[in-house]
Amino acid sequence: MSCRACTGHGQPSRTVHDNVMVRTQYQSPDLIDAIAYDGADPATDPLWHLSGAASRAEYGRWCRHCCGMACLQMVLEHRDGQAPTLFALLRGCTAAGGYVEQPDGGIAGLLYRPFVDYVRATYGIFAQVCPDLTMDGIRDELNQGRLVMASVHKEIRRPDREAPGRGGHLVLVTGHDRELIHFRNPSGHSDAARYGVLAAQTFATFFAGRGVSMSLRAQP
Ligand SMILES: [Zn+2]
């Protein structure tokens, strides 16, 4: 790993992880705009099979819940140069209790504590649940060499509008540079939304104050 930020050599005023490539929870990024704003069914995605799902129906049912798995793909690629498919991660994480199918057919998750245990046991990622995270807390996690999966409102992809709420969707925070926050959005509907850079005070209006930090360094 050659990323200086991962080794904890960031600076208090600027720590940005190098070359974190975005992965999206929908296999065709060009369809995200229609899925988000025109009612398009994600199961119509012609590239659904690249997800590792067993069927188009399975993909359609689960992909809306896969933001955290896309973030994990980004983290693993940042460390290893490659990552398992979205559904390989989803199956492992579900088996660990990170997603729970409800009696009414709904899906609960991503549940942070089982996720943390799963990524530690399976991938050697030292992850921690951060239930009370401030913007300064995010900066501190980054300065310590970590990446931060943060709970934000999905409408952070349109930050020029007022935030309709906080939380419910996961993005991967990859850096801070003075007043700016750098992040990757698995459901970004444009390149600018997928490779997000926002003023910290704007990011904060979408942020629920919780997330998971992940260190890619080998632990003692
Ligand atoms: Zn890094």
GROMACS .gro file of C-alpha atoms and ligand atoms in nm:
model
  221
    1MET     CA    1   0.000   0.000   0.000
    2SER     CA    2   0.148   0.332  -0.102
    3CYS     CA    3  -0.121   0.568   0.022
    4ARG     CA    4   0.038   0.807   0.271
    5ALA     CA    5  -0.294   0.882   0.438
    6CYS     CA    6  -0.336   0.511   0.518
    7THR     CA    7  -0.007   0.513   0.707
    8GLY     CA    8  -0.128   0.796   0.930
    9HIS     CA    9   0.099   1.056   0.769
   10GLY     CA   10  -0.176   1.302   0.686
   11GLN     CA   11  -0.161   1.658   0.811
   12PRO     CA   12  -0.407   1.821   1.048
   13SER     CA   13  -0.509   2.063   0.772
   14ARG     CA   14  -0.519   1.808   0.491
   15THR     CA   15  -0.550   1.430   0.479
   16VAL     CA   16  -0.677   1.276   0.155
   17HIS     CA   17  -0.649   0.908   0.066
   18ASP     CA   18  -0.498   0.860  -0.280
   19ASN     CA   19  -0.679   0.716  -0.576
   20VAL     CA   20  -0.991   0.575  -0.414
   21MET     CA   21  -1.198   0.467  -0.713
   22VAL     CA   22  -1.574   0.486  -0.676
   23ARG     CA   23  -1.784   0.169  -0.686
   24THR     CA   24  -2.160   0.206  -0.726
   25GLN     CA   25  -2.434  -0.006  -0.574
   26TYR     CA   26  -2.606  -0.011  -0.917
   27GLN     CA   27  -2.398  -0.181  -1.182
   28SER     CA   28  -2.475   0.077  -1.454
   29PRO     CA   29  -2.384   0.419  -1.312
   30ASP     CA   30  -2.557   0.586  -1.609
   31LEU     CA   31  -2.893   0.451  -1.489
   32ILE     CA   32  -2.873   0.596  -1.139
   33ASP     CA   33  -3.036   0.925  -1.239
   34ALA     CA   34  -3.340   0.738  -1.379
   35ILE     CA   35  -3.354   0.504  -1.077
   36ALA     CA   36  -3.336   0.793  -0.833
   37TYR     CA   37  -3.561   1.045  -1.003
   38ASP     CA   38  -3.769   0.877  -1.277
   39GLY     CA   39  -3.887   0.564  -1.100
   40ALA     CA   40  -3.677   0.326  -1.308
   41ASP     CA   41  -3.662  -0.028  -1.171
   42PRO     CA   42  -3.299  -0.116  -1.095
   43ALA     CA   43  -3.377  -0.475  -1.195
   44THR     CA   44  -3.384  -0.354  -1.557
   45ASP     CA   45  -3.008  -0.286  -1.536
   46PRO     CA   46  -2.849  -0.478  -1.827
   47LEU     CA   47  -2.527  -0.518  -1.627
   48TRP     CA   48  -2.699  -0.669  -1.322
   49HIS     CA   49  -2.500  -0.993  -1.361
   50LEU     CA   50  -2.172  -0.811  -1.287
   51SER     CA   51  -2.296  -0.775  -0.928
   52GLY     CA   52  -2.257  -1.145  -0.859
   53ALA     CA   53  -2.631  -1.179  -0.793
   54ALA     CA   54  -2.782  -1.518  -0.878
   55SER     CA   55  -3.069  -1.363  -1.070
   56ARG     CA   56  -3.203  -1.033  -1.196
   57ALA     CA   57  -3.474  -1.058  -0.930
   58GLU     CA   58  -3.224  -1.102  -0.649
   59TYR     CA   59  -3.028  -0.804  -0.777
   60GLY     CA   60  -3.344  -0.591  -0.798
   61ARG     CA   61  -3.446  -0.679  -0.444
   62TRP     CA   62  -3.113  -0.610  -0.274
   63CYS     CA   63  -2.921  -0.349  -0.468
   64ARG     CA   64  -3.091  -0.052  -0.299
   65HIS     CA   65  -2.943  -0.177   0.028
   66CYS     CA   66  -2.591  -0.226  -0.104
   67CYS     CA   67  -2.439   0.118  -0.040
   68GLY     CA   68  -2.230  -0.021   0.246
   69MET     CA   69  -2.113  -0.314   0.034
   70ALA     CA   70  -2.005  -0.074  -0.241
   71CYS     CA   71  -1.812   0.125   0.021
   72LEU     CA   72  -1.646  -0.199   0.133
   73GLN     CA   73  -1.553  -0.275  -0.228
   74MET     CA   74  -1.383   0.066  -0.248
   75VAL     CA   75  -1.195   0.005   0.075
   76LEU     CA   76  -1.074  -0.339  -0.032
   77GLU     CA   77  -0.971  -0.210  -0.375
   78HIS     CA   78  -0.782   0.073  -0.209
   79ARG     CA   79  -0.585  -0.181  -0.008
   80ASP     CA   80  -0.562  -0.480  -0.243
   81GLY     CA   81  -0.618  -0.342  -0.593
   82GLN     CA   82  -0.922  -0.570  -0.628
   83ALA     CA   83  -1.238  -0.664  -0.446
   84PRO     CA   84  -1.502  -0.939  -0.445
   85THR     CA   85  -1.831  -0.873  -0.620
   86LEU     CA   86  -2.103  -0.674  -0.448
   87PHE     CA   87  -2.311  -0.985  -0.381
   88ALA     CA   88  -2.017  -1.192  -0.260
   89LEU     CA   89  -1.974  -0.927   0.010
   90LEU     CA   90  -2.348  -0.904   0.066
   91ARG     CA   91  -2.375  -1.280   0.124
   92GLY     CA   92  -2.085  -1.285   0.365
   93CYS     CA   93  -2.213  -0.985   0.553
   94THR     CA   94  -2.568  -1.124   0.569
   95ALA     CA   95  -2.440  -1.456   0.704
   96ALA     CA   96  -2.262  -1.255   0.975
   97GLY     CA   97  -2.587  -1.080   1.067
   98GLY     CA   98  -2.518  -0.750   0.892
   99TYR     CA   99  -2.849  -0.766   0.705
  100VAL     CA  100  -3.167  -0.920   0.840
  101GLU     CA  101  -3.469  -1.014   0.630
  102GLN     CA  102  -3.789  -0.906   0.801
  103PRO     CA  103  -4.113  -1.108   0.823
  104ASP     CA  104  -4.286  -0.847   0.605
  105GLY     CA  105  -4.028  -0.894   0.328
  106GLY     CA  106  -3.831  -0.584   0.416
  107ILE     CA  107  -3.455  -0.576   0.472
  108ALA     CA  108  -3.290  -0.433   0.783
  109GLY     CA  109  -2.931  -0.322   0.745
  110LEU     CA  110  -2.661  -0.243   0.717
  111LEU     CA  111  -2.620  -0.320   1.090
  112TYR     CA  112  -2.290  -0.172   1.200
  113ARG     CA  113  -2.177  -0.412   1.474
  114PRO     CA  114  -2.210  -0.734   1.270
  115PHE     CA  115  -2.048  -0.549   0.977
  116VAL     CA  116  -1.749  -0.453   1.192
  117ASP     CA  117  -1.707  -0.812   1.311
  118TYR     CA  118  -1.742  -0.941   0.954
  119VAL     CA  119  -1.478  -0.717   0.798
  120ARG     CA  120  -1.234  -0.783   1.083
  121ALA     CA  121  -1.276  -1.160   1.069
  122THR     CA  122  -1.290  -1.197   0.692
  123TYR     CA  123  -1.069  -0.918   0.560
  124GLY     CA  124  -0.850  -0.814   0.851
  125ILE     CA  125  -0.990  -0.461   0.842
  126PHE     CA  126  -0.985  -0.302   1.186
  127ALA     CA  127  -1.324  -0.132   1.186
  128GLN     CA  128  -1.500   0.050   1.465
  129VAL     CA  129  -1.856   0.170   1.510
  130CYS     CA  130  -1.866   0.546   1.563
  131PRO     CA  131  -2.209   0.619   1.714
  132ASP     CA  132  -2.139   0.985   1.796
  133LEU     CA  133  -1.931   1.133   1.520
  134THR     CA  134  -1.886   1.505   1.458
  135MET     CA  135  -1.722   1.665   1.156
  136ASP     CA  136  -1.412   1.715   1.371
  137GLY     CA  137  -1.440   1.349   1.462
  138ILE     CA  138  -1.437   1.254   1.094
  139ARG     CA  139  -1.125   1.467   1.044
  140ASP     CA  140  -0.961   1.301   1.340
  141GLU     CA  141  -1.037   0.952   1.206
  142LEU     CA  142  -0.886   1.050   0.871
  143ASN     CA  143  -0.579   1.197   1.039
  144GLN     CA  144  -0.529   0.866   1.219
  145GLY     CA  145  -0.509   0.691   0.880
  146ARG     CA  146  -0.865   0.564   0.859
  147LEU     CA  147  -1.144   0.582   0.607
  148VAL     CA  148  -1.493   0.663   0.731
  149MET     CA  149  -1.819   0.517   0.611
  150ALA     CA  150  -2.066   0.788   0.706
  151SER     CA  151  -2.446   0.781   0.729
  152VAL     CA  152  -2.591   1.065   0.521
  153HIS     CA  153  -2.920   1.144   0.351
  154LYS     CA  154  -2.921   1.005  -0.003
  155GLU     CA  155  -3.002   1.349  -0.142
  156ILE     CA  156  -2.643   1.450  -0.073
  157ARG     CA  157  -2.606   1.384  -0.445
  158ARG     CA  158  -2.788   1.717  -0.497
  159PRO     CA  159  -2.617   1.933  -0.237
  160ASP     CA  160  -2.737   2.259  -0.395
  161ARG     CA  161  -3.078   2.177  -0.243
  162GLU     CA  162  -3.160   2.187   0.124
  163ALA     CA  163  -3.106   1.853   0.298
  164PRO     CA  164  -3.444   1.675   0.339
  165GLY     CA  165  -3.309   1.480   0.637
  166ARG     CA  166  -3.007   1.307   0.784
  167GLY     CA  167  -2.879   0.954   0.745
  168GLY     CA  168  -3.011   0.639   0.579
  169HIS     CA  169  -2.743   0.609   0.311
  170LEU     CA  170  -2.372   0.535   0.334
  171VAL     CA  171  -2.089   0.718   0.160
  172LEU     CA  172  -1.716   0.668   0.202
  173VAL     CA  173  -1.531   0.974   0.332
  174THR     CA  174  -1.182   0.969   0.183
  175GLY     CA  175  -1.033   1.298   0.295
  176HIS     CA  176  -1.053   1.648   0.430
  177ASP     CA  177  -0.871   1.949   0.292
  178ARG     CA  178  -0.919   2.261   0.503
  179GLU     CA  179  -1.294   2.324   0.485
  180LEU     CA  180  -1.365   2.060   0.221
  181ILE     CA  181  -1.475   1.699   0.267
  182HIS     CA  182  -1.393   1.444  -0.003
  183PHE     CA  183  -1.615   1.140  -0.036
  184ARG     CA  184  -1.734   0.868  -0.273
  185ASN     CA  185  -2.107   0.816  -0.318
  186PRO     CA  186  -2.226   0.466  -0.426
  187SER     CA  187  -2.552   0.614  -0.556
  188GLY     CA  188  -2.415   0.928  -0.717
  189HIS     CA  189  -2.608   1.010  -1.035
  190SER     CA  190  -2.320   1.200  -1.199
  191ASP     CA  191  -1.942   1.188  -1.185
  192ALA     CA  192  -1.945   1.498  -0.966
  193ALA     CA  193  -2.187   1.328  -0.725
  194ARG     CA  194  -1.992   1.003  -0.722
  195TYR     CA  195  -1.664   1.182  -0.652
  196GLY     CA  196  -1.808   1.423  -0.400
  197VAL     CA  197  -1.628   1.730  -0.269
  198LEU     CA  198  -1.835   1.948  -0.039
  199ALA     CA  199  -1.785   2.219   0.218
  200ALA     CA  200  -1.784   2.046   0.556
  201GLN     CA  201  -2.071   2.265   0.676
  202THR     CA  202  -2.283   2.147   0.381
  203PHE     CA  203  -2.189   1.782   0.429
  204ALA     CA  204  -2.289   1.818   0.794
  205THR     CA  205  -2.649   1.909   0.705
  206PHE     CA  206  -2.693   1.562   0.547
  207PHE     CA  207  -2.486   1.373   0.805
  208ALA     CA  208  -2.653   1.171   1.082
  209GLY     CA  209  -2.349   1.184   1.313
  210ARG     CA  210  -2.270   0.814   1.294
  211GLY     CA  211  -2.071   0.573   1.084
  212VAL     CA  212  -1.792   0.318   1.081
  213SER     CA  213  -1.421   0.393   1.067
  214MET     CA  214  -1.187   0.148   0.898
  215SER     CA  215  -0.811   0.115   0.925
  216LEU     CA  216  -0.626  -0.071   0.651
  217ARG     CA  217  -0.304  -0.098   0.846
  218ALA     CA  218  -0.204  -0.434   0.982
  219GLN     CA  219  -0.292  -0.429   1.350
  220PRO     CA  220  -0.040  -0.516   1.619
  221ZN      ZN  221  -0.537   0.535   0.192
   0.00000   0.00000   0.00000
